[in-house]
XYZ file of N, CA, C and O in Angstrom:
324
model
N -4.438 -38.550 23.087
C -3.971 -37.194 22.829
C -4.723 -36.623 21.641
O -4.799 -37.242 20.592
N -5.270 -35.445 21.795
C -6.013 -34.789 20.718
C -5.068 -33.834 20.002
O -4.430 -32.995 20.628
N -5.007 -34.006 18.690
C -4.146 -33.140 17.898
C -4.864 -31.837 17.589
O -6.057 -31.821 17.320
N -4.135 -30.797 17.635
C -4.701 -29.498 17.310
C -4.953 -29.414 15.812
O -4.148 -29.839 15.011
N -6.091 -28.874 15.446
C -6.436 -28.722 14.039
C -6.080 -27.327 13.547
O -6.664 -26.841 12.603
N -5.119 -26.705 14.223
C -4.698 -25.367 13.848
C -4.091 -25.403 12.445
O -3.171 -26.157 12.187
N -4.646 -24.594 11.582
C -4.213 -24.568 10.187
C -2.982 -23.690 10.049
O -2.961 -22.564 10.525
N -1.963 -24.219 9.395
C -0.779 -23.409 9.115
C -1.037 -22.604 7.855
O -1.659 -23.068 6.919
N -0.553 -21.392 7.868
C -0.748 -20.517 6.715
C 0.057 -21.035 5.539
O 1.209 -21.442 5.691
N -0.546 -21.015 4.372
C 0.153 -21.437 3.168
C 1.050 -20.300 2.690
O 0.914 -19.149 3.103
N 1.963 -20.623 1.798
C 2.852 -19.624 1.237
C 2.049 -18.521 0.559
O 2.355 -17.336 0.707
N 0.991 -18.897 -0.159
C 0.148 -17.911 -0.855
C -0.542 -16.978 0.136
O -0.622 -15.773 -0.090
N -1.022 -17.513 1.235
C -1.679 -16.681 2.247
C -0.693 -15.705 2.884
O -1.031 -14.536 3.128
N 0.514 -16.167 3.112
C 1.545 -15.302 3.688
C 1.878 -14.185 2.708
O 1.997 -13.016 3.104
N 2.004 -14.518 1.423
C 2.289 -13.518 0.400
C 1.168 -12.486 0.324
O 1.421 -11.291 0.191
N -0.074 -12.937 0.391
C -1.214 -12.026 0.353
C -1.224 -11.105 1.572
O -1.499 -9.910 1.459
N -0.900 -11.657 2.736
C -0.842 -10.836 3.951
C 0.245 -9.771 3.840
O 0.027 -8.614 4.210
N 1.401 -10.152 3.319
C 2.491 -9.185 3.146
C 2.104 -8.106 2.144
O 2.409 -6.925 2.349
N 1.438 -8.512 1.076
C 0.996 -7.547 0.074
C -0.012 -6.576 0.692
O 0.082 -5.361 0.482
N -0.943 -7.089 1.455
C -1.926 -6.224 2.102
C -1.244 -5.251 3.065
O -1.583 -4.061 3.108
N -0.256 -5.732 3.817
C 0.487 -4.849 4.718
C 1.217 -3.763 3.936
O 1.241 -2.600 4.354
N 1.821 -4.132 2.791
C 2.503 -3.146 1.946
C 1.523 -2.105 1.419
O 1.843 -0.919 1.351
N 0.334 -2.551 1.052
C -0.676 -1.622 0.539
C -1.088 -0.637 1.635
O -1.185 0.566 1.384
N -1.312 -1.134 2.828
C -1.708 -0.263 3.940
C -0.590 0.728 4.259
O -0.848 1.936 4.425
N 0.653 0.257 4.327
C 1.782 1.162 4.598
C 1.919 2.215 3.510
O 2.166 3.397 3.792
N 1.760 1.798 2.265
C 1.897 2.734 1.153
C 0.763 3.739 1.149
O 0.973 4.930 0.872
N -0.440 3.310 1.470
C -1.584 4.237 1.552
C -1.342 5.262 2.650
O -1.604 6.461 2.471
N -0.800 4.826 3.776
C -0.483 5.755 4.866
C 0.612 6.734 4.440
O 0.540 7.926 4.767
N 1.617 6.237 3.720
C 2.687 7.112 3.228
C 2.139 8.129 2.241
O 2.559 9.289 2.230
N 1.185 7.706 1.419
C 0.577 8.617 0.456
C -0.230 9.694 1.172
O -0.134 10.880 0.837
N -1.005 9.296 2.150
C -1.763 10.271 2.945
C -0.820 11.270 3.621
O -1.093 12.480 3.648
N 0.287 10.787 4.143
C 1.269 11.644 4.796
C 1.907 12.610 3.796
O 2.071 13.800 4.099
N 2.252 12.114 2.617
C 2.861 12.971 1.597
C 1.888 14.069 1.165
O 2.292 15.231 0.999
N 0.613 13.719 0.982
C -0.401 14.732 0.647
C -0.512 15.773 1.756
O -0.589 16.978 1.495
N -0.524 15.319 2.992
C -0.638 16.229 4.129
C 0.571 17.160 4.194
O 0.421 18.370 4.412
N 1.751 16.594 4.024
C 2.961 17.419 4.040
C 2.935 18.449 2.919
O 3.292 19.607 3.130
N 2.512 18.022 1.742
C 2.426 18.937 0.606
C 1.477 20.089 0.914
O 1.757 21.246 0.604
N 0.352 19.770 1.528
C -0.655 20.790 1.838
C -0.186 21.788 2.898
O -0.765 22.869 3.008
N 0.839 21.421 3.655
C 1.241 22.252 4.790
C 2.593 22.949 4.634
O 3.127 23.450 5.620
N 3.144 22.977 3.441
C 4.425 23.672 3.257
C 4.239 24.891 2.365
O 3.316 24.946 1.547
N 5.130 25.841 2.553
C 5.079 27.043 1.709
C 6.408 27.289 0.997
O 6.461 28.033 0.038
N 7.474 26.655 1.460
C 8.777 26.822 0.831
C 8.778 26.132 -0.536
O 8.410 24.964 -0.637
N 9.165 26.831 -1.595
C 9.139 26.247 -2.947
C 9.947 24.952 -3.090
O 9.529 24.044 -3.798
N 11.101 24.879 -2.391
C 11.906 23.660 -2.465
C 11.173 22.473 -1.832
O 11.216 21.347 -2.342
N 10.505 22.723 -0.722
C 9.751 21.648 -0.075
C 8.519 21.269 -0.885
O 8.128 20.095 -0.919
N 7.913 22.224 -1.537
C 6.768 21.921 -2.403
C 7.211 20.961 -3.502
O 6.567 19.936 -3.746
N 8.346 21.258 -4.136
C 8.881 20.362 -5.166
C 9.182 18.981 -4.596
O 8.882 17.955 -5.214
N 9.777 18.962 -3.415
C 10.115 17.701 -2.755
C 8.867 16.837 -2.561
O 8.865 15.639 -2.873
N 7.789 17.446 -2.069
C 6.580 16.674 -1.808
C 5.831 16.305 -3.083
O 5.146 15.286 -3.119
N 5.994 17.090 -4.129
C 5.419 16.698 -5.418
C 6.070 15.404 -5.886
O 5.396 14.458 -6.306
N 7.397 15.347 -5.799
C 8.111 14.132 -6.194
C 7.726 12.953 -5.304
O 7.546 11.833 -5.772
N 7.612 13.222 -4.007
C 7.255 12.150 -3.077
C 5.854 11.610 -3.371
O 5.643 10.395 -3.400
N 4.896 12.512 -3.576
C 3.530 12.085 -3.892
C 3.521 11.243 -5.167
O 2.914 10.169 -5.214
N 4.216 11.709 -6.199
C 4.254 10.962 -7.460
C 4.876 9.584 -7.284
O 4.366 8.590 -7.818
N 5.965 9.498 -6.534
C 6.633 8.216 -6.322
C 5.739 7.249 -5.546
O 5.605 6.074 -5.912
N 5.126 7.738 -4.486
C 4.282 6.866 -3.665
C 3.021 6.464 -4.431
O 2.553 5.331 -4.315
N 2.471 7.365 -5.254
C 1.311 7.015 -6.083
C 1.650 5.864 -7.024
O 0.843 4.946 -7.203
N 2.835 5.906 -7.623
C 3.240 4.834 -8.542
C 3.370 3.506 -7.811
O 2.958 2.464 -8.313
N 3.956 3.538 -6.616
C 4.079 2.298 -5.830
C 2.695 1.777 -5.444
O 2.427 0.588 -5.532
N 1.818 2.674 -5.025
C 0.463 2.284 -4.623
C -0.279 1.651 -5.795
O -0.905 0.600 -5.654
N -0.170 2.268 -6.962
C -0.815 1.730 -8.156
C -0.261 0.347 -8.490
O -1.013 -0.580 -8.796
N 1.057 0.189 -8.408
C 1.692 -1.094 -8.670
C 1.158 -2.168 -7.729
O 0.807 -3.278 -8.156
N 1.092 -1.851 -6.437
C 0.615 -2.824 -5.454
C -0.855 -3.183 -5.672
O -1.244 -4.345 -5.540
N -1.673 -2.184 -6.017
C -3.088 -2.471 -6.281
C -3.254 -3.353 -7.515
O -4.103 -4.251 -7.529
N -2.456 -3.122 -8.536
C -2.515 -3.973 -9.731
C -2.080 -5.392 -9.403
O -2.668 -6.364 -9.892
N -1.056 -5.519 -8.572
C -0.587 -6.842 -8.151
C -1.681 -7.569 -7.377
O -1.936 -8.752 -7.590
N -2.352 -6.844 -6.486
C -3.448 -7.434 -5.713
C -4.601 -7.818 -6.624
O -5.233 -8.865 -6.433
N -4.861 -7.011 -7.628
C -5.934 -7.311 -8.573
C -5.653 -8.606 -9.329
O -6.554 -9.413 -9.556
N -4.403 -8.811 -9.695
C -4.028 -10.043 -10.404
C -4.207 -11.272 -9.526
O -4.426 -12.370 -10.024
N -4.120 -11.076 -8.217
C -4.321 -12.181 -7.277
C -5.778 -12.298 -6.830
O -6.090 -13.068 -5.931
N -6.639 -11.498 -7.447
C -8.073 -11.484 -7.138
C -8.349 -11.171 -5.671
O -9.266 -11.731 -5.067
N -7.558 -10.264 -5.114
C -7.780 -9.843 -3.733
C -8.836 -8.757 -3.711
O -8.817 -7.847 -4.526
N -9.753 -8.841 -2.774
C -10.806 -7.849 -2.617
C -10.281 -6.713 -1.749
O -10.041 -6.875 -0.566
N -10.097 -5.549 -2.367
C -9.536 -4.404 -1.654
C -10.490 -3.227 -1.655
O -10.089 -2.087 -1.851
N -11.753 -3.464 -1.419
C -12.740 -2.405 -1.420
C -12.448 -1.314 -0.393
O -12.868 -0.179 -0.539
N -11.714 -1.660 0.658
C -11.413 -0.689 1.701
C -10.323 0.287 1.273
O -10.126 1.321 1.881
N -9.619 -0.049 0.209
C -8.492 0.763 -0.220
C -8.648 1.148 -1.683
O -7.963 0.636 -2.536
N -9.553 2.080 -1.976
C -9.755 2.473 -3.372
C -8.545 3.200 -3.931
O -7.816 3.839 -3.189
N -8.350 3.064 -5.224
C -7.235 3.735 -5.881
C -7.458 5.232 -5.847
O -8.559 5.725 -6.021
N -6.376 5.953 -5.603
C -6.468 7.410 -5.549
C -6.457 7.971 -6.959
O -5.931 7.338 -7.871
N -7.028 9.161 -7.145
C -7.054 9.751 -8.493
C -5.676 10.123 -8.979
O -4.755 10.267 -8.315
């Protein structure tokens, strides 16, 4: 019987994958918030999307810093201004 040499993911690899998924989701949420902001004219909605953009930017920055501490290469996801 030949044993499969299939490698099981380590805890660190799973954590990195989850972090990368969070970064991608947050980047998509940020893009959506920017788009929504660009497409509203009601002052209340403008304020709403300003808060949303700021909140998502902070989460995105936090996740990128966390990835940086883990020495993850995230060239595909540059930090937004």
